[in-house]
Tab-separated table of C-alpha atoms and ligand atoms in Angstrom:
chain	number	residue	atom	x	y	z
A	1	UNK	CA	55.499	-7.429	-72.042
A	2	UNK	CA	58.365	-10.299	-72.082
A	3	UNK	CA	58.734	-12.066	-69.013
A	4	UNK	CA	61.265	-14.263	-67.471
A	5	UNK	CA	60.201	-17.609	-65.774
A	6	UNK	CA	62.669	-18.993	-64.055
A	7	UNK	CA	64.052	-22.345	-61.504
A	8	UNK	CA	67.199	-24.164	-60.812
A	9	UNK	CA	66.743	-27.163	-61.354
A	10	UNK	CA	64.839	-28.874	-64.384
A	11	UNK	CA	62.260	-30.483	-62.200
A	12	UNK	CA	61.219	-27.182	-61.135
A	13	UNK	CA	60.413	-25.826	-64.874
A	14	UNK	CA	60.738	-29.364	-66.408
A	15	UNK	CA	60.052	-28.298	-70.046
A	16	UNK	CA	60.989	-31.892	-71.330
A	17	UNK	CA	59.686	-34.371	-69.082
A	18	UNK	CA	55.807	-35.179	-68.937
A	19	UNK	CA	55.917	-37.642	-66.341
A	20	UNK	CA	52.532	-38.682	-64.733
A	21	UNK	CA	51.142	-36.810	-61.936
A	22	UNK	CA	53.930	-33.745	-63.331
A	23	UNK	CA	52.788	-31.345	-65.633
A	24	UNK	CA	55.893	-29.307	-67.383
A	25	UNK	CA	55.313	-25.587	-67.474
A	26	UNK	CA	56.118	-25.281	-71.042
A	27	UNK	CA	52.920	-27.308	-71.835
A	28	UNK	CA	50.796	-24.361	-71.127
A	29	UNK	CA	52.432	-22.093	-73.641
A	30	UNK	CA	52.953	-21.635	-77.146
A	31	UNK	CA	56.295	-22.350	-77.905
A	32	UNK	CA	58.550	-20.472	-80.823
A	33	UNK	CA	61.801	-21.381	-80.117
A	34	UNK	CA	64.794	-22.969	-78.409
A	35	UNK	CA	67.769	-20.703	-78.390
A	36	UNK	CA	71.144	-21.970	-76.408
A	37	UNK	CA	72.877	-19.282	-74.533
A	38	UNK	CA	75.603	-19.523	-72.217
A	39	UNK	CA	75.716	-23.298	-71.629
A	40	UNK	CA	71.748	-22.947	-71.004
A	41	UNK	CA	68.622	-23.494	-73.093
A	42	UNK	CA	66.229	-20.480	-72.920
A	43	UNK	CA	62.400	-21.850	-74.806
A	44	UNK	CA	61.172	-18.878	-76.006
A	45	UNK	CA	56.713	-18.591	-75.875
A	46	UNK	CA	53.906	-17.053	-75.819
A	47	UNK	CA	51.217	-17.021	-72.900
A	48	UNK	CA	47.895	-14.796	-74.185
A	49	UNK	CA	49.454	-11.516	-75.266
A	50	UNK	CA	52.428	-11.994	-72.719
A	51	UNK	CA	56.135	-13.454	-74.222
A	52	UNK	CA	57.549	-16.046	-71.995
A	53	UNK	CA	61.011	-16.720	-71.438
A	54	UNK	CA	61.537	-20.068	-69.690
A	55	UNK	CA	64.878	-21.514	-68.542
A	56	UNK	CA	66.217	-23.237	-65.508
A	57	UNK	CA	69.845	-21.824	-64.548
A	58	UNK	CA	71.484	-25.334	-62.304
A	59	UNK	CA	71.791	-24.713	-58.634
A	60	UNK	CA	73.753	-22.173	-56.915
A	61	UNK	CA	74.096	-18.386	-56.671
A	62	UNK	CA	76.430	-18.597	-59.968
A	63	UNK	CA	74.945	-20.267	-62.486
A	64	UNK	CA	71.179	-18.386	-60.886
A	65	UNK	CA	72.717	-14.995	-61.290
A	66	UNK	CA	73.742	-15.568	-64.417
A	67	UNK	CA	70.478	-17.313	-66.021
A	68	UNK	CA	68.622	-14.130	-64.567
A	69	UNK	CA	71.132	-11.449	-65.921
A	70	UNK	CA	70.664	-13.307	-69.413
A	71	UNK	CA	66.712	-13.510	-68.941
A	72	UNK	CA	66.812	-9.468	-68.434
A	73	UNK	CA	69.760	-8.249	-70.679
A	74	UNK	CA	70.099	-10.691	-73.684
A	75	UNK	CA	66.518	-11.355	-73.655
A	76	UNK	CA	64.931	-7.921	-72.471
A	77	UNK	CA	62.932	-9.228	-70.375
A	78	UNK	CA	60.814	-6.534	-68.567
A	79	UNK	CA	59.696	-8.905	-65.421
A	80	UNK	CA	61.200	-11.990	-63.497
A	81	UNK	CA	59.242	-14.481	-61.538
A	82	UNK	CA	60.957	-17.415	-59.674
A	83	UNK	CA	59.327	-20.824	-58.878
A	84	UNK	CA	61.201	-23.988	-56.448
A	85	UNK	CA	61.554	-25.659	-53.977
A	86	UNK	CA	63.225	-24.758	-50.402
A	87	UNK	CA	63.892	-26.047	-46.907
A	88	UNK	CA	61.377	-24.613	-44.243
A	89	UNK	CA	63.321	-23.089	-41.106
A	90	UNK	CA	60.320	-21.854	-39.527
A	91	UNK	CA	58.476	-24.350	-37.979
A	92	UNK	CA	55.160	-23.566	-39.283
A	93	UNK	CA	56.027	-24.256	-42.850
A	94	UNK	CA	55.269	-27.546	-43.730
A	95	UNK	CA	55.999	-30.123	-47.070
A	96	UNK	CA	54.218	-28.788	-49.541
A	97	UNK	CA	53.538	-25.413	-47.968
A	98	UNK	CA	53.992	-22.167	-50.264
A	99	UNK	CA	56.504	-18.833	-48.990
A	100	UNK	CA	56.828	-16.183	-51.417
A	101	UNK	CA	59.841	-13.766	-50.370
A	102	UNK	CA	59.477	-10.470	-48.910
A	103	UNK	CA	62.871	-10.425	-48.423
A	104	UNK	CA	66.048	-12.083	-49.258
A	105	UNK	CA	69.341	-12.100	-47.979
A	106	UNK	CA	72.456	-14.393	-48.494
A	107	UNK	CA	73.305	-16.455	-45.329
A	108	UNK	CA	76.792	-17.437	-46.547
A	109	UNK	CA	78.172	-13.674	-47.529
A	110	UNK	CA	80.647	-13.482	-44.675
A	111	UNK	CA	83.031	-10.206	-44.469
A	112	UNK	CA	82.754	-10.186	-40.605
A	113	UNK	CA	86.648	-10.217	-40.189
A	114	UNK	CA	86.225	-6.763	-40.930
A	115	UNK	CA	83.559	-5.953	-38.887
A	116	UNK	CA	80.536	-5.894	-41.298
A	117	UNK	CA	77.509	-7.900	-40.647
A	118	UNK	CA	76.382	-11.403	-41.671
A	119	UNK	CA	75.238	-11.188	-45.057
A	120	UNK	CA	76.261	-7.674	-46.170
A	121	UNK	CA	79.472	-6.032	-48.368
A	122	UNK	CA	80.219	-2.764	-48.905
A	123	UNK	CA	77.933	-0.526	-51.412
A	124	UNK	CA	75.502	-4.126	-51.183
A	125	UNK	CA	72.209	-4.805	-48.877
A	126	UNK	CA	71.842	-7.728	-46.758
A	127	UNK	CA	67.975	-7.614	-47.626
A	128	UNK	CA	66.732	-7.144	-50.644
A	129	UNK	CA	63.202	-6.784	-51.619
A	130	UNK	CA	60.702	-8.155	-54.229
A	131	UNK	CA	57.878	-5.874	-56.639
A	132	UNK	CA	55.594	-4.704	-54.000
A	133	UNK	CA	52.835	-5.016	-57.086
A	134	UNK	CA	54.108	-8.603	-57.632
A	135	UNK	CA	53.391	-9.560	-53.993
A	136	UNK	CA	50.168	-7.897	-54.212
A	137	UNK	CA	49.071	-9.948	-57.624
A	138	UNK	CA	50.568	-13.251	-55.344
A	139	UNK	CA	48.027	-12.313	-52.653
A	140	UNK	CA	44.878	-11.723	-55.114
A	141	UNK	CA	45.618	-15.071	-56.614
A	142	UNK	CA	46.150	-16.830	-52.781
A	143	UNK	CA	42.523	-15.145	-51.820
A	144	UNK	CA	40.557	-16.026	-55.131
A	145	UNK	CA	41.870	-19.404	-55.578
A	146	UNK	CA	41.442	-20.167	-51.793
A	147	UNK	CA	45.442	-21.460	-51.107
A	148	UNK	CA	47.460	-20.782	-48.319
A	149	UNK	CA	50.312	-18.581	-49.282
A	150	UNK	CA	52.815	-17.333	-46.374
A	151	UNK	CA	54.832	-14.357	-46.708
A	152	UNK	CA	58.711	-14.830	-45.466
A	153	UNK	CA	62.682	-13.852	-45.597
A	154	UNK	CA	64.585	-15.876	-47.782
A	155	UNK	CA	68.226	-17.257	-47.042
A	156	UNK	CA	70.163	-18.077	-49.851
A	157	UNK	CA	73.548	-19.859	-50.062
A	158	UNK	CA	75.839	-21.925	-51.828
A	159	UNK	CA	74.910	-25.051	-49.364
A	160	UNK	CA	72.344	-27.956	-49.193
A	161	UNK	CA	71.857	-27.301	-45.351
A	162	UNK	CA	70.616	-30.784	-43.628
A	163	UNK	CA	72.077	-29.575	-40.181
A	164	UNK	CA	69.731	-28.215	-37.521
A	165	UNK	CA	72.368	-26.406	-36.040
A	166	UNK	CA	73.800	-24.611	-39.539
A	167	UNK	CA	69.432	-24.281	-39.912
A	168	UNK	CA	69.107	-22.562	-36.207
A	169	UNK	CA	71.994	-20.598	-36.876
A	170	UNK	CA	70.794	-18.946	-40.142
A	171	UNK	CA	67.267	-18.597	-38.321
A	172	UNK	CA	68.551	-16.015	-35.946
A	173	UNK	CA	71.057	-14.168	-37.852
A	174	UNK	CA	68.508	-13.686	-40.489
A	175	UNK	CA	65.346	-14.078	-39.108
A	176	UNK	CA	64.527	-16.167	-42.299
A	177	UNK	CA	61.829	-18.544	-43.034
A	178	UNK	CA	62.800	-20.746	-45.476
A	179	UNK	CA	66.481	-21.347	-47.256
A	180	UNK	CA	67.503	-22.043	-50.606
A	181	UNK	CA	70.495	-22.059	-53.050
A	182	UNK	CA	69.162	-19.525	-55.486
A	183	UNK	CA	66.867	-16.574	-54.875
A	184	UNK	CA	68.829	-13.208	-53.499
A	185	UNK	CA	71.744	-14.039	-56.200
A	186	UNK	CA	68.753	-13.205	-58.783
A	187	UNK	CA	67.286	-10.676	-56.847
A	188	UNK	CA	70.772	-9.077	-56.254
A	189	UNK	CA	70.339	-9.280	-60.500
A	190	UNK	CA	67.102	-7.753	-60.679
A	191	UNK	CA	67.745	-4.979	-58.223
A	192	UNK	CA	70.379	-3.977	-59.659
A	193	UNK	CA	68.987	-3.783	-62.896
A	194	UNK	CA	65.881	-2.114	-61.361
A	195	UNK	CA	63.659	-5.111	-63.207
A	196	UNK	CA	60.580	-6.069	-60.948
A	197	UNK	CA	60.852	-9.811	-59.718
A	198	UNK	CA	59.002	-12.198	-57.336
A	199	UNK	CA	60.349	-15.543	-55.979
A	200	UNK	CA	57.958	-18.367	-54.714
A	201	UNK	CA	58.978	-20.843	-53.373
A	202	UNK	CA	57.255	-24.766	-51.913
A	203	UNK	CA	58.924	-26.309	-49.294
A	204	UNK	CA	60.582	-29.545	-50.272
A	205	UNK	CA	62.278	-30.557	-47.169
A	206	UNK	CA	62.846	-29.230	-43.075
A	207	UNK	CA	66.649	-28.327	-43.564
A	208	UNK	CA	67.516	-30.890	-40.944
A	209	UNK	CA	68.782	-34.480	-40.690
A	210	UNK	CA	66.035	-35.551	-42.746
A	211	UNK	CA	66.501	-33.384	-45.411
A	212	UNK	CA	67.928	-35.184	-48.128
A	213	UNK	CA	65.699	-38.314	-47.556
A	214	UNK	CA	62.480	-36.538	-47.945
A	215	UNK	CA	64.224	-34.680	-50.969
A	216	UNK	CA	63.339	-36.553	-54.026
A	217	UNK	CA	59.858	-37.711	-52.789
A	218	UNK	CA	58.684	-33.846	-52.272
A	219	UNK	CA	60.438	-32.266	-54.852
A	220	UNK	CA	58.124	-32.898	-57.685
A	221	UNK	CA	54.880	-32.155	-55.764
A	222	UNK	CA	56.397	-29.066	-54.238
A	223	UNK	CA	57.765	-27.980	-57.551
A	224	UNK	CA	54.526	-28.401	-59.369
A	225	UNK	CA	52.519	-26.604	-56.835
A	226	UNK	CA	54.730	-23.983	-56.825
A	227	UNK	CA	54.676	-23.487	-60.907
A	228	UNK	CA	51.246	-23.830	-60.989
A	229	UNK	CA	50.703	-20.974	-58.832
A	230	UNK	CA	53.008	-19.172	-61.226
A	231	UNK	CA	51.127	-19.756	-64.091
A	232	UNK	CA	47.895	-18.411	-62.546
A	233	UNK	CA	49.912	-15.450	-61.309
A	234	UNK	CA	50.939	-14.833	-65.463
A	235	UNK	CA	46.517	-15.072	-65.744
A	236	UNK	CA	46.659	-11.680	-63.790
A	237	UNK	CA	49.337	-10.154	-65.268
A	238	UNK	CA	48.232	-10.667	-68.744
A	239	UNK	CA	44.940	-9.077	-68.211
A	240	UNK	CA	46.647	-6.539	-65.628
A	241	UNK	CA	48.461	-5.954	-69.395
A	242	UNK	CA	45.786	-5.944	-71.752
A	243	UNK	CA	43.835	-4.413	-69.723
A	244	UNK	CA	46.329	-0.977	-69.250
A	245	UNK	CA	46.627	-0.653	-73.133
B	301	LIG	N1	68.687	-33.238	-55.884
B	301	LIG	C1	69.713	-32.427	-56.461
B	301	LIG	C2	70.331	-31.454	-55.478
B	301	LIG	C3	69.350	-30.474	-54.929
B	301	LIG	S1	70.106	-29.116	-54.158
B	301	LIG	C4	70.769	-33.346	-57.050
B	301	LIG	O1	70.968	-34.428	-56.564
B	301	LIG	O2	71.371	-32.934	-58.034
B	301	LIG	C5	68.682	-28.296	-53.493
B	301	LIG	C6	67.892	-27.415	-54.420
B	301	LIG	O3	66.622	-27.160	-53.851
B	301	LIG	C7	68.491	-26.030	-54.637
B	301	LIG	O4	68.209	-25.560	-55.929
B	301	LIG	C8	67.851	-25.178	-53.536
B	301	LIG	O5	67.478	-23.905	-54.009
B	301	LIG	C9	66.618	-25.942	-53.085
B	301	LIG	N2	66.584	-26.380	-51.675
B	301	LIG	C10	65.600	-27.148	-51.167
B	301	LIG	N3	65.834	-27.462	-49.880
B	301	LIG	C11	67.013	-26.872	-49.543
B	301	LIG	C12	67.813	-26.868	-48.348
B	301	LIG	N4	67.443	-27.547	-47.272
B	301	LIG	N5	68.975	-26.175	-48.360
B	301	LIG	C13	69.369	-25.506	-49.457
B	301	LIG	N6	68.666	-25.504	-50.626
B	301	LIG	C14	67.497	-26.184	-50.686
């Protein structure tokens, strides 16, 4: 089984940097390769009897959809699972806290001249929907390893919002949670493609006037939560794997 492990920014995978308190993904696999690909380094590993393909794609729908389409049709890879950071709409998500999406939409998809929805385009969804049996393996690993993991939408658009009202306004059209730069333009990828995927995402910031200040300071900590519960998901898929040969 080859799976795709994939964030935005390099902070969020960080395979270079060992920095202190941050611990790089790539550290806890067995690397075989570097291969460039598209203006983007994909580290090619091994984690138990699963193949890992790592890579962070730069913000933005764009460069995200095209990092995943890579990951799935250049690279085969049978399985995607995204890990970042993202600004918390709903009020109950805190710094820190971790959302993995049950559904994701794209807040700045705007046909409505012509009548159609928020979010939606002809022969496209506005929603779109992660593995059911990836959720499932998020929840297992929430229960055993006692962390709090919140199920939510998922707003994605080309925009740092730090604007309550822009942040209010997505909140009701969309009903989201959280919002991000990144996550339907892969799962508009993986759909497509009919390739299970999960995203999981830590809150870095609260989307409003604050947002860019508490940036920096969170974004490490968040991201690093947020791959480590990754990594313990892989755990459970490699013996989910070995375990239905
Ligand atoms: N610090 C970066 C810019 C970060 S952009 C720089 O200076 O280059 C924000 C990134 O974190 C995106 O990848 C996005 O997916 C996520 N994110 C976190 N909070 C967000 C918010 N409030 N709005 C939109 N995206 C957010």
């Amino acid at each position: 089984m080859r799976v795709a492990i994939m964030g935005a920014m390099v902070e969020e995978v960080d395979p270079f940097l060992s920095t202190g308190e941050h611990e790089p993904l790539l550290k806890y696999f067995e690397k075989h390769d570097d291969v460039e690909y598209g203006g983007n380094t994909y580290h090619l590993a091994r984690y138990k009897d699963l193949e890992i393909v790592l890579a962070y794609s730069k913000i933005g729908k764009v460069y995200s959809a095209l990092t995943a389409a890579t990951m799935l049709e250049h690279f085969g890879c049978e399985m995607l699972l995204f890990s970042g950071v993202a600004g918390a709409v709903n009020p109950e998500l805190k710094i820190g806290d971790l959302i993995a999406a049950t559904k994701l939409c794209q807040h700045d998809l705007d046909i409505t001249a012509f009548g159609h929805p928020y979010g939606y385009v002809p022969e496209g969804k506005i929603y779109i929907e992660p593995s059911r049996e990836l959720l499932q393996i998020a929840k297992e690993v929430a229960e055993e390893k006692g962390i709090e993991l919140k199920g939510g939408i998922i707003a994605t658009g080309d925009q740092f919002i730090a604007d309550p009202e822009r942040k209010e306004w997505i909140a009701r059209t969309f009903d989201a949670d959280a919002i991000e730069m990144e996550g339907a333009s892969v799962a508009v990828v993986c759909d497509a493609l009919g390739v299970p995927f999960f995203v999981l995402r830590a809150i870095s910031d609260a989307a409003d006037m604050d947002a860019t200040f508490d940036f920096d300071e969170f974004l490490r900590h968040s991201s690093q939560r947020s791959s480590s519960f990754i990594l313990a998901m892989l755990e459970k898929i490699d013996v989910q794997v070995a375990g239905s040969r």
